[in-house]
Amino acid sequence: MLIGLMITAVFIPLHKVECILGYVMGAAFFTGPVIPFIGVALFSTVSVLSHYCFKPLLLRFKNV
């Protein structure tokens, strides 16, 4: 699941406020507001790393 999330995060920045708010509001209805923030911390970290670290590396190797 994390690999799919990382691939998606290369094309779509999942660390944006709209994505985080939508996830927390949807998940808070079923589980409460604390548990979704654990997921937010996980997928935001993966998204930021893949969008700002791995994507420039992929683009650099593509242009070589």
XYZ file of C-alpha atoms in Angstrom:
64
model
C 0.000 0.000 0.000
C 2.825 2.412 0.783
C 4.460 1.764 -2.574
C 1.215 2.631 -4.339
C 0.931 5.715 -2.173
C 4.468 6.743 -3.077
C 3.803 6.300 -6.788
C 0.591 8.318 -6.501
C 2.370 11.012 -4.516
C 4.878 11.525 -7.329
C 2.085 12.691 -9.607
C -0.358 14.190 -7.072
C 0.939 16.052 -4.001
C -1.014 14.359 -1.204
C 0.399 16.605 1.498
C -1.865 19.506 0.501
C -4.289 20.830 3.101
C -7.358 19.806 1.083
C -6.308 16.159 0.990
C -5.493 16.083 4.692
C -8.753 17.774 5.684
C -10.841 15.470 3.503
C -9.188 12.378 4.932
C -9.522 13.504 8.535
C -13.147 14.623 8.163
C -14.130 11.366 6.469
C -12.286 9.090 8.859
C -13.232 11.043 11.990
C -16.881 10.188 11.379
C -16.122 6.498 11.992
C -13.050 6.370 14.234
C -12.724 9.697 16.035
C -10.363 12.559 15.289
C -7.132 11.178 16.788
C -6.626 8.008 14.746
C -6.772 9.739 11.315
C -3.894 12.006 12.314
C -1.662 8.941 12.584
C -2.533 8.146 8.976
C -2.016 11.779 7.993
C 1.455 11.762 9.517
C 2.263 8.609 7.577
C 0.998 9.545 4.140
C 2.111 13.181 4.399
C 5.655 12.086 5.160
C 5.655 9.640 2.261
C 4.113 12.260 -0.029
C 6.605 14.985 0.837
C 9.563 12.641 0.450
C 8.411 11.251 -2.859
C 7.271 14.585 -4.290
C 10.341 16.617 -3.316
C 13.088 13.956 -3.233
C 12.236 11.088 -5.556
C 10.459 13.039 -8.304
C 13.458 15.326 -9.022
C 15.706 12.246 -9.110
C 13.396 10.525 -11.581
C 13.260 13.631 -13.754
C 17.047 13.984 -13.651
C 17.574 10.391 -14.778
C 14.900 10.793 -17.458
C 16.736 13.772 -18.990
C 20.133 12.031 -19.006
